[in-house]
PDB file of C-alpha atoms in Angstrom:
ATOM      1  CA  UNK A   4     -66.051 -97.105  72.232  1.00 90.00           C
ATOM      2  CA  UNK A   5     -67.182 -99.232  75.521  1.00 95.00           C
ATOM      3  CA  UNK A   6     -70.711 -99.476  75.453  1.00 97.00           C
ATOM      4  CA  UNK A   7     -72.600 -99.578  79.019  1.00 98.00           C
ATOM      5  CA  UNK A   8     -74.678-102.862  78.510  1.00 98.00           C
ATOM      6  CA  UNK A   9     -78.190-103.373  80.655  1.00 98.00           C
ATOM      7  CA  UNK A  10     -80.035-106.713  80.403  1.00 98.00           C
ATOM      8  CA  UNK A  11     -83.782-106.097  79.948  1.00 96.00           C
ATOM      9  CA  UNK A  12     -86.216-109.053  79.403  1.00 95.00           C
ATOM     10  CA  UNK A  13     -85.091-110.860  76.038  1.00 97.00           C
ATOM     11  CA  UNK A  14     -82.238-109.099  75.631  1.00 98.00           C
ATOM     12  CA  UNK A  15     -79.772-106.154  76.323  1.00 98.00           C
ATOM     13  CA  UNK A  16     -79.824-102.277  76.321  1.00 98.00           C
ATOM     14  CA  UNK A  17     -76.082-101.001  74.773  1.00 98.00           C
ATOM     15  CA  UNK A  18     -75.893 -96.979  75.763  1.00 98.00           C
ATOM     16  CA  UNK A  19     -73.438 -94.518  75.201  1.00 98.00           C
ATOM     17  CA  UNK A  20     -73.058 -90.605  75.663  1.00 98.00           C
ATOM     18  CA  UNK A  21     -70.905 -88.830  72.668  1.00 97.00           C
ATOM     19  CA  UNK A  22     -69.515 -85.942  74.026  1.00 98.00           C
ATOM     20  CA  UNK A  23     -70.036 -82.397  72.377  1.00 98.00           C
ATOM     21  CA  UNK A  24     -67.131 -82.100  69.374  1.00 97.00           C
ATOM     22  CA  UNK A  25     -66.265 -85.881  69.635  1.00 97.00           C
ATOM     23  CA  UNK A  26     -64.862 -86.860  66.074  1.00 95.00           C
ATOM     24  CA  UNK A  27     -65.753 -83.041  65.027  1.00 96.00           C
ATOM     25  CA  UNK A  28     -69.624 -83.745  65.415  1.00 96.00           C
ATOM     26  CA  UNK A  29     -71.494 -80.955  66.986  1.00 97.00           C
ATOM     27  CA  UNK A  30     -73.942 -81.661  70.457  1.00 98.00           C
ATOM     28  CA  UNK A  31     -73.642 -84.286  72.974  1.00 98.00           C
ATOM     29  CA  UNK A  32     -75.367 -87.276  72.066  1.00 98.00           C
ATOM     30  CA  UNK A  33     -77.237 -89.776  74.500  1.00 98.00           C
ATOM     31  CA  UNK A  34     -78.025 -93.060  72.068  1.00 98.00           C
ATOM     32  CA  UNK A  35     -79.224 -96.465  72.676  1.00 98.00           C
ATOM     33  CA  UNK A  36     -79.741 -99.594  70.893  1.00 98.00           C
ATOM     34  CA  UNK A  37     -81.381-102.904  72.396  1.00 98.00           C
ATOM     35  CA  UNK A  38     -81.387-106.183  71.332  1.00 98.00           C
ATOM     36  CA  UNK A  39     -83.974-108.208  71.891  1.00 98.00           C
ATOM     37  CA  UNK A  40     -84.791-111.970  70.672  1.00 98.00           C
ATOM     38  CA  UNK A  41     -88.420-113.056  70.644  1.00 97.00           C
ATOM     39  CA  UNK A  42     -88.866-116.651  69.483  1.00 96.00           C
ATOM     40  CA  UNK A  43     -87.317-116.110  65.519  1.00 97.00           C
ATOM     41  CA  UNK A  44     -87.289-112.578  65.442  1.00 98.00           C
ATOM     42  CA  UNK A  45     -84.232-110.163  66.752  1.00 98.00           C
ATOM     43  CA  UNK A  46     -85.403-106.691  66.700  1.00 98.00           C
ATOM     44  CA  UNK A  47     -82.757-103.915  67.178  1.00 98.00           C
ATOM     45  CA  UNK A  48     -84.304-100.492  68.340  1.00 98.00           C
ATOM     46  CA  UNK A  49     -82.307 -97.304  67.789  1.00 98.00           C
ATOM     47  CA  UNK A  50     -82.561 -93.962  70.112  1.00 98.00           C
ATOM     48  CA  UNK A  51     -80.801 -91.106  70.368  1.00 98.00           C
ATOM     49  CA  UNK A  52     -81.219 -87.378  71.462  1.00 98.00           C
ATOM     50  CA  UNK A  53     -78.621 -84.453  70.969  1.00 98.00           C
ATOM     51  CA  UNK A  54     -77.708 -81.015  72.509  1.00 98.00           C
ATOM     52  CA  UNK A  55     -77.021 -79.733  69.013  1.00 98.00           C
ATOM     53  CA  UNK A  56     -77.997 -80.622  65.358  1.00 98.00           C
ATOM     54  CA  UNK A  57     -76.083 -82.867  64.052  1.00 98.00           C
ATOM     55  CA  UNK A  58     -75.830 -85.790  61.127  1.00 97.00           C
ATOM     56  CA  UNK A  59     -76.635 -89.014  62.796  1.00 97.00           C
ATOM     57  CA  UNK A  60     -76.830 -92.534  61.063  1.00 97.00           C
ATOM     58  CA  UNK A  61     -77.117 -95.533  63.015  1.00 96.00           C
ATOM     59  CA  UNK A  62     -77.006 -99.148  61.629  1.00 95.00           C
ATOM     60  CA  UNK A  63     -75.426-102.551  62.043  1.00 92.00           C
ATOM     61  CA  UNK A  64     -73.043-104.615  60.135  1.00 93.00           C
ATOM     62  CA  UNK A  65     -73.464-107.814  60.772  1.00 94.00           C
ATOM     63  CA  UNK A  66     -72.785-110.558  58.130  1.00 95.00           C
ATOM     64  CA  UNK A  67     -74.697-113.791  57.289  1.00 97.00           C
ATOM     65  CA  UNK A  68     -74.177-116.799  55.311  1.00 97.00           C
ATOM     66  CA  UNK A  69     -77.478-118.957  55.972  1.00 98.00           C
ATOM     67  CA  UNK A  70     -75.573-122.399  54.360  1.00 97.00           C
ATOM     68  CA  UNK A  71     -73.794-122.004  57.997  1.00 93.00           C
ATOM     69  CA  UNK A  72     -70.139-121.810  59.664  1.00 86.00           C
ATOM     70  CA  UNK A  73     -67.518-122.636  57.243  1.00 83.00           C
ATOM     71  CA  UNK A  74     -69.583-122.049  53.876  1.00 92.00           C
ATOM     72  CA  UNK A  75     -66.372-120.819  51.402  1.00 92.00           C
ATOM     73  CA  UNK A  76     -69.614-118.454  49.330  1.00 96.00           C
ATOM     74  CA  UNK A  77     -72.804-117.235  48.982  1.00 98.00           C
ATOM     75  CA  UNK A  78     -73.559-118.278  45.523  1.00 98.00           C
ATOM     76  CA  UNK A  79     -76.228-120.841  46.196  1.00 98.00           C
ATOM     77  CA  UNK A  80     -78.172-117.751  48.315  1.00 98.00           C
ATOM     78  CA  UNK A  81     -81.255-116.330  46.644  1.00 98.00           C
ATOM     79  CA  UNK A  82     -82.041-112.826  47.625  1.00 98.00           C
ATOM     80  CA  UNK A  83     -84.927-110.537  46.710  1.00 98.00           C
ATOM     81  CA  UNK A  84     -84.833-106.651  48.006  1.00 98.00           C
ATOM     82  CA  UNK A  85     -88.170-104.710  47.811  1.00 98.00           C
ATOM     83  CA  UNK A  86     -86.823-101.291  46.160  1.00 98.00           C
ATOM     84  CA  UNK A  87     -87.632 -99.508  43.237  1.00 98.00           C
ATOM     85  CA  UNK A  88     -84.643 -97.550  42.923  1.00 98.00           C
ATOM     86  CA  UNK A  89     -80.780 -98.006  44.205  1.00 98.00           C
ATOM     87  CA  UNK A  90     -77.932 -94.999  44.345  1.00 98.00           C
ATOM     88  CA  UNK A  91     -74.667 -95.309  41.627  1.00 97.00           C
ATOM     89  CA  UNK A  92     -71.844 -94.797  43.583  1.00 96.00           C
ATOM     90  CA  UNK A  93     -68.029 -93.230  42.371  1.00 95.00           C
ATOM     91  CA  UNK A  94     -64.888 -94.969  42.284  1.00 92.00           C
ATOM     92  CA  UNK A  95     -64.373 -94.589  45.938  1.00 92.00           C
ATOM     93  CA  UNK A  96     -67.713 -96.052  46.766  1.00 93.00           C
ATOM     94  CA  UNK A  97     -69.838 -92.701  47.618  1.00 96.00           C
ATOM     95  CA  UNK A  98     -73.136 -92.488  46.238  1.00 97.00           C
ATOM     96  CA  UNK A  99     -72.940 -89.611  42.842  1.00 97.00           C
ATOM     97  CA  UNK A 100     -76.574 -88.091  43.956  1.00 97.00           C
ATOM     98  CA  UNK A 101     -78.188 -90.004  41.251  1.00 97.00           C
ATOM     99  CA  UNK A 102     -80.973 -91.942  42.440  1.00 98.00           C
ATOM    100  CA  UNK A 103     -81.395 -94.718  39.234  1.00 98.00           C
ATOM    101  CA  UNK A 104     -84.765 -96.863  38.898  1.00 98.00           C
ATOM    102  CA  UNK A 105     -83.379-100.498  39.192  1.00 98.00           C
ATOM    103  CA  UNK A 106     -85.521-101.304  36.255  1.00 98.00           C
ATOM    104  CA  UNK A 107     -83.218-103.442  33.194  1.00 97.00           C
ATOM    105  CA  UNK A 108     -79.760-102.970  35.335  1.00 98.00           C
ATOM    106  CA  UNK A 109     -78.421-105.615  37.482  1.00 98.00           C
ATOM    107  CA  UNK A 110     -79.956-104.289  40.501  1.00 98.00           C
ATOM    108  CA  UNK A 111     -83.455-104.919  40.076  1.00 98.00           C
ATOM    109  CA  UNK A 112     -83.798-107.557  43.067  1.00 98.00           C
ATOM    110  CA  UNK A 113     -87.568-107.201  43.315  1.00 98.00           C
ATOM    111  CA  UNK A 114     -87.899-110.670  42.629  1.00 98.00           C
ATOM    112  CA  UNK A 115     -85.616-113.339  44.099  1.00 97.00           C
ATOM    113  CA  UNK A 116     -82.496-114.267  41.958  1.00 98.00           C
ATOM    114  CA  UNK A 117     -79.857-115.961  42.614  1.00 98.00           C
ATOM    115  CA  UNK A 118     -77.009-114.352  44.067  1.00 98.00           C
ATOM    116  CA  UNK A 119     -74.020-116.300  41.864  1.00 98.00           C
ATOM    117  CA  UNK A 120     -75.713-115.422  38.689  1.00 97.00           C
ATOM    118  CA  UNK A 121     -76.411-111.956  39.468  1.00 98.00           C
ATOM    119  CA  UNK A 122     -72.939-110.953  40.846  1.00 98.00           C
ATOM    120  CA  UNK A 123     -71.589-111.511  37.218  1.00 97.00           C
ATOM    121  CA  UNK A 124     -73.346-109.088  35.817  1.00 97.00           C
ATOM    122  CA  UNK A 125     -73.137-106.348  38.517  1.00 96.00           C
ATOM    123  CA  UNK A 126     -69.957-103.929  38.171  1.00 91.00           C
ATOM    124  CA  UNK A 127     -67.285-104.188  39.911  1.00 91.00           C
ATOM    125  CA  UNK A 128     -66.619-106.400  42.810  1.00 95.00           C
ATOM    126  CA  UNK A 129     -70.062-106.991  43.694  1.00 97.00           C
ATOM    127  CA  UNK A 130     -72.735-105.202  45.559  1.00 98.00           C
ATOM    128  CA  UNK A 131     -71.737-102.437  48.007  1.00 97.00           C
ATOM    129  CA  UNK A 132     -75.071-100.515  47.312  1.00 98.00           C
ATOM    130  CA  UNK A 133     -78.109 -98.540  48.668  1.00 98.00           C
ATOM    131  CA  UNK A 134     -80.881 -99.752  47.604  1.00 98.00           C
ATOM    132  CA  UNK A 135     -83.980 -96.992  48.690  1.00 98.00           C
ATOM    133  CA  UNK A 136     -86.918 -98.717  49.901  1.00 98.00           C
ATOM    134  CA  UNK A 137     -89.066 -95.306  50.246  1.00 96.00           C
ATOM    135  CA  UNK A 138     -89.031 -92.160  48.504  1.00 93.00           C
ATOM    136  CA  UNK A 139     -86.470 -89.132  50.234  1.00 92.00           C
ATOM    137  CA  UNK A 140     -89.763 -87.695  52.332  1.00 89.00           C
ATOM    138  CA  UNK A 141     -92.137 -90.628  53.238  1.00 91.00           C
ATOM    139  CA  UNK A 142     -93.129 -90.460  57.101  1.00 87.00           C
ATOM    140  CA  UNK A 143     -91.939 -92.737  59.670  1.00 87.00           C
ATOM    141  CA  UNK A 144     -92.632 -96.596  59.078  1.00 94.00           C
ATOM    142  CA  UNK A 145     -91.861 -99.869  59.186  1.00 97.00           C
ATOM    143  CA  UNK A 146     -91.666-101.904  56.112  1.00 97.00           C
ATOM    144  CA  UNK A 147     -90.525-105.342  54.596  1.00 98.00           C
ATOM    145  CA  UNK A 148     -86.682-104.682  53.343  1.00 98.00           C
ATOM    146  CA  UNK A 149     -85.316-107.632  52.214  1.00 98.00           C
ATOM    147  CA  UNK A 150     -85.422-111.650  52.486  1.00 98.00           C
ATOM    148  CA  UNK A 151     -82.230-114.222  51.483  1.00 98.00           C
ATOM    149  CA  UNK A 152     -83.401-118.187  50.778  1.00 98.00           C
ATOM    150  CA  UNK A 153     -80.881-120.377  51.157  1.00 98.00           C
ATOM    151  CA  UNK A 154     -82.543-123.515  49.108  1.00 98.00           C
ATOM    152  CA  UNK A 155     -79.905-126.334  49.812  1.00 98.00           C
ATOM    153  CA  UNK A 156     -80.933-125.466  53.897  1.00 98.00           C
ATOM    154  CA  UNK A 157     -84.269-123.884  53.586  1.00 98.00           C
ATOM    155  CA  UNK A 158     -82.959-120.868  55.648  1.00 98.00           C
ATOM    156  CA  UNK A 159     -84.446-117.621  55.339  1.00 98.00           C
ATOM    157  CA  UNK A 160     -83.754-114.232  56.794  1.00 98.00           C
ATOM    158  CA  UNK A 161     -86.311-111.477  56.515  1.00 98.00           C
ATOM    159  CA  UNK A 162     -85.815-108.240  57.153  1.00 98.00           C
ATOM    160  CA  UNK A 163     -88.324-104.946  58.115  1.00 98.00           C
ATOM    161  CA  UNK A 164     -87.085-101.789  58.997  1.00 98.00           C
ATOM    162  CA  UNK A 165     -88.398 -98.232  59.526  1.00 97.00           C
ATOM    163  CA  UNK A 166     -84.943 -97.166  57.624  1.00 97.00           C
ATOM    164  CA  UNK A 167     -85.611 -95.392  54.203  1.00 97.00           C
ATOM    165  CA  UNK A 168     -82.710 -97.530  52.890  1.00 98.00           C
ATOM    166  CA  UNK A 169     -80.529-101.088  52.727  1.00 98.00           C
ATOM    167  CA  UNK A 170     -77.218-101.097  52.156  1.00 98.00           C
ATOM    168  CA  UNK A 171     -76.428-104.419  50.161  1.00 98.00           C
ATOM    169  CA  UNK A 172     -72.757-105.466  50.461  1.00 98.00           C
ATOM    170  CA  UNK A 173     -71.955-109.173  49.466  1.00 98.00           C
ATOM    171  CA  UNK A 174     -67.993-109.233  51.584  1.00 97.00           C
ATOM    172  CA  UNK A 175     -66.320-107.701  48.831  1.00 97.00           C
ATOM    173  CA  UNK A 176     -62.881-107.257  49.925  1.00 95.00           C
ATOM    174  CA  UNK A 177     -62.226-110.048  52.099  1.00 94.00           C
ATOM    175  CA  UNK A 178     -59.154-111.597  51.779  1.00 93.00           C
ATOM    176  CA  UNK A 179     -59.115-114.760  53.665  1.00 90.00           C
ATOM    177  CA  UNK A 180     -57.047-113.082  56.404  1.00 92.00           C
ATOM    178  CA  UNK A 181     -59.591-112.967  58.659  1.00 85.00           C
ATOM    179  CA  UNK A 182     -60.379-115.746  60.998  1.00 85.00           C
ATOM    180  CA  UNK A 183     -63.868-116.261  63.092  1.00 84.00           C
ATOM    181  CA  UNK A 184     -65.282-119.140  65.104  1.00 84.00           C
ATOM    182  CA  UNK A 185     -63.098-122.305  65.337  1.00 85.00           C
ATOM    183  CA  UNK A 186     -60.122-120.500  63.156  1.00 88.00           C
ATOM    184  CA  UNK A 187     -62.329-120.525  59.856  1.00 89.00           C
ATOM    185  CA  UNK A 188     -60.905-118.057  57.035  1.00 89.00           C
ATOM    186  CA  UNK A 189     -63.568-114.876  55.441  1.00 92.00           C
ATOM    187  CA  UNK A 190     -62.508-115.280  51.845  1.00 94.00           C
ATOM    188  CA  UNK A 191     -64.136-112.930  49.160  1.00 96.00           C
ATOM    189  CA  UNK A 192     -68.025-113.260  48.731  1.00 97.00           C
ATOM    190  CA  UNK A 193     -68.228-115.461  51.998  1.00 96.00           C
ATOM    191  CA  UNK A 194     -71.158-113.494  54.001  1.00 96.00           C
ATOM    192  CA  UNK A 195     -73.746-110.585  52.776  1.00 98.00           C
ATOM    193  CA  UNK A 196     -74.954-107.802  54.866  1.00 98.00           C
ATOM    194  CA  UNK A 197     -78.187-106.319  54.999  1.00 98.00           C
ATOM    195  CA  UNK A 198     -77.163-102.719  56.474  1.00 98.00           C
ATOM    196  CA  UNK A 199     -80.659-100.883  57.092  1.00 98.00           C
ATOM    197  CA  UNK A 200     -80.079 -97.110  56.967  1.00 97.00           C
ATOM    198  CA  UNK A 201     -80.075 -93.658  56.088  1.00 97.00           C
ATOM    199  CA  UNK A 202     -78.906 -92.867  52.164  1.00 98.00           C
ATOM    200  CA  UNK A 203     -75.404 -92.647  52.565  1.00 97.00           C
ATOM    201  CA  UNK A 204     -73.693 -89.080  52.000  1.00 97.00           C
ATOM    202  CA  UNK A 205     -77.361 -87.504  52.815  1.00 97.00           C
ATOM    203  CA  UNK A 206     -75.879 -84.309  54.731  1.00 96.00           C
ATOM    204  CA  UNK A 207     -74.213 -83.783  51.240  1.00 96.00           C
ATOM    205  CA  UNK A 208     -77.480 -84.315  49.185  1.00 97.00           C
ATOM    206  CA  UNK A 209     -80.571 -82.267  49.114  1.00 94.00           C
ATOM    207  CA  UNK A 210     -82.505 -84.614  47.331  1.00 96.00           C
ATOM    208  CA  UNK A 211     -81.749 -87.640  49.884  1.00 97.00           C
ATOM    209  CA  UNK A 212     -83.313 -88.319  53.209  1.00 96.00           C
ATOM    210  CA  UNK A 213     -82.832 -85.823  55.947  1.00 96.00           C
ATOM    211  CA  UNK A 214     -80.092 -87.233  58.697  1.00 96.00           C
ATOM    212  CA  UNK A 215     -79.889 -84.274  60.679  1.00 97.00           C
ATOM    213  CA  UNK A 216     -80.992 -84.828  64.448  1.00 98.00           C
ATOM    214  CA  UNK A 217     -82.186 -81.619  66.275  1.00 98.00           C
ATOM    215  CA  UNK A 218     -82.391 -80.863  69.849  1.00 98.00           C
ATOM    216  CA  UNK A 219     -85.320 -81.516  71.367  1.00 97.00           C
ATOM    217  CA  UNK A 220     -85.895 -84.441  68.602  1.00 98.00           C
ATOM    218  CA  UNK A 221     -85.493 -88.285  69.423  1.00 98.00           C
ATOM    219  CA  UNK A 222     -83.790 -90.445  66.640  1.00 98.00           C
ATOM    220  CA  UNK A 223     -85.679 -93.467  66.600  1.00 97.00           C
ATOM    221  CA  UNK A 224     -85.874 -96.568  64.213  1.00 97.00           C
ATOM    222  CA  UNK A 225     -86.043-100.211  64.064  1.00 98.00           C
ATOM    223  CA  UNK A 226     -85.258-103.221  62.297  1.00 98.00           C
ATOM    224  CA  UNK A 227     -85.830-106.800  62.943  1.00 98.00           C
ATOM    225  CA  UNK A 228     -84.698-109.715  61.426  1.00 98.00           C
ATOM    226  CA  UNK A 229     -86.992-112.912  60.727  1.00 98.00           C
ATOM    227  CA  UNK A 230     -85.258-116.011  60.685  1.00 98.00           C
ATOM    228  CA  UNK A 231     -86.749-119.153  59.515  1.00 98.00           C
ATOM    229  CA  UNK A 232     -87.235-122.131  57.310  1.00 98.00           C
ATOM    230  CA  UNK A 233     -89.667-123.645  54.515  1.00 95.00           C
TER     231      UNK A 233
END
């Protein structure tokens, strides 16, 4: 889709207008998302509005690897993710409906651990989960998400959001046959992404966040992401 891009102060203003039925989603949809950089911070807001009600779930993908351009991994990367729970997903990567306390399982990154170590022990190919930083029905807020410590640097990203949830996904499947910025290769475990969100498959789940936007309702969230060093 070609975005319509306006530069505001600090950054830029990406809008687009869904038509009614496009991709079989019900209502037209007028959404928005600017970028803006203030000093170390990049905050990405999210709007939208719709003619009918409809599942909406806006988030980013972008991928990170704080040792810089190049880096082969992100074993050396210590990451810490302020949930108490996280969703089990099937073989095809879509969360069961369970929502599992990350208490004694791999997944309890309350504490920073090292990436390496952990991604041993989780199942798998690595992580590809939700973790839920708020219970299904908590109100509208922002909140600390996540933060990544690259030691060898002293990097850090932090990460707030008003999401109720983080997708963790550490470049599972990539193969090396993708090439970026001066012709480096994206090999397996190269980047991580920190995809704030709503649970995934919550138009299928009761007990999960509500994702349906209805008319006369604005969609609206935001996450930023801190970067700096110690």
């Amino acid at each position: 889709a070609i975005w319509l891009a306006t530069e505001v102060e600090g950054g830029v203003i990406l809008s687009l207008t869904s038509p009614d039925g496009d991709q079989g989603y019900p209502g037209e949809v007028q959404v928005s998302v600017s970028y803006t950089l203030q000093g170390e911070k990049l905050t990405a807001d999210y709007r939208a509005r719709s003619t009918k009600t409809t599942p909406i779930n806006l988030t980013n993908h972008s991928y990170f690897n704080l040792a810089g351009q190049g880096a082969a991994d992100i074993y050396d990367h210590e990451v810490s993710i302020n949930a108490q729970s996280y969703l089990p997903v099937d073989d095809t990567s879509i969360p069961t409906g369970e929502i599992r306390a990350v208490e004694n399982t791999p997944f309890d990154l309350r504490s920073q651990v090292p990436v390496g170590a952990r991604l041993k022990e989780v199942p798998g190919l690595g992580f590809d989960h939700n973790f839920c930083l708020c219970s299904p029905r908590d109100d509208w807020r922002e909140r600390h998400a996540a933060r990544v410590f690259h030691p060898p640097t002293g990097r850090v990203l932090e990460v707030s959001t008003s999401q109720p949830g983080v997708q963790f996904y550490t470049s599972n499947v990539l193969d090396g046959s993708i090439r970026g910025k001066g012709g480096m290769m994206y090999g397996k475990h190269s980047a991580f992404c920190l995809e704030t969100q709503n649970w995934p498959d919550a138009v299928n789940q009761d007990s999960f966040p509500d994702c349906l936007l209805r008319p006369g309702d604005e969609y609206h969230h935001v996450t930023r992401f801190t970067f700096t060093t110690v």
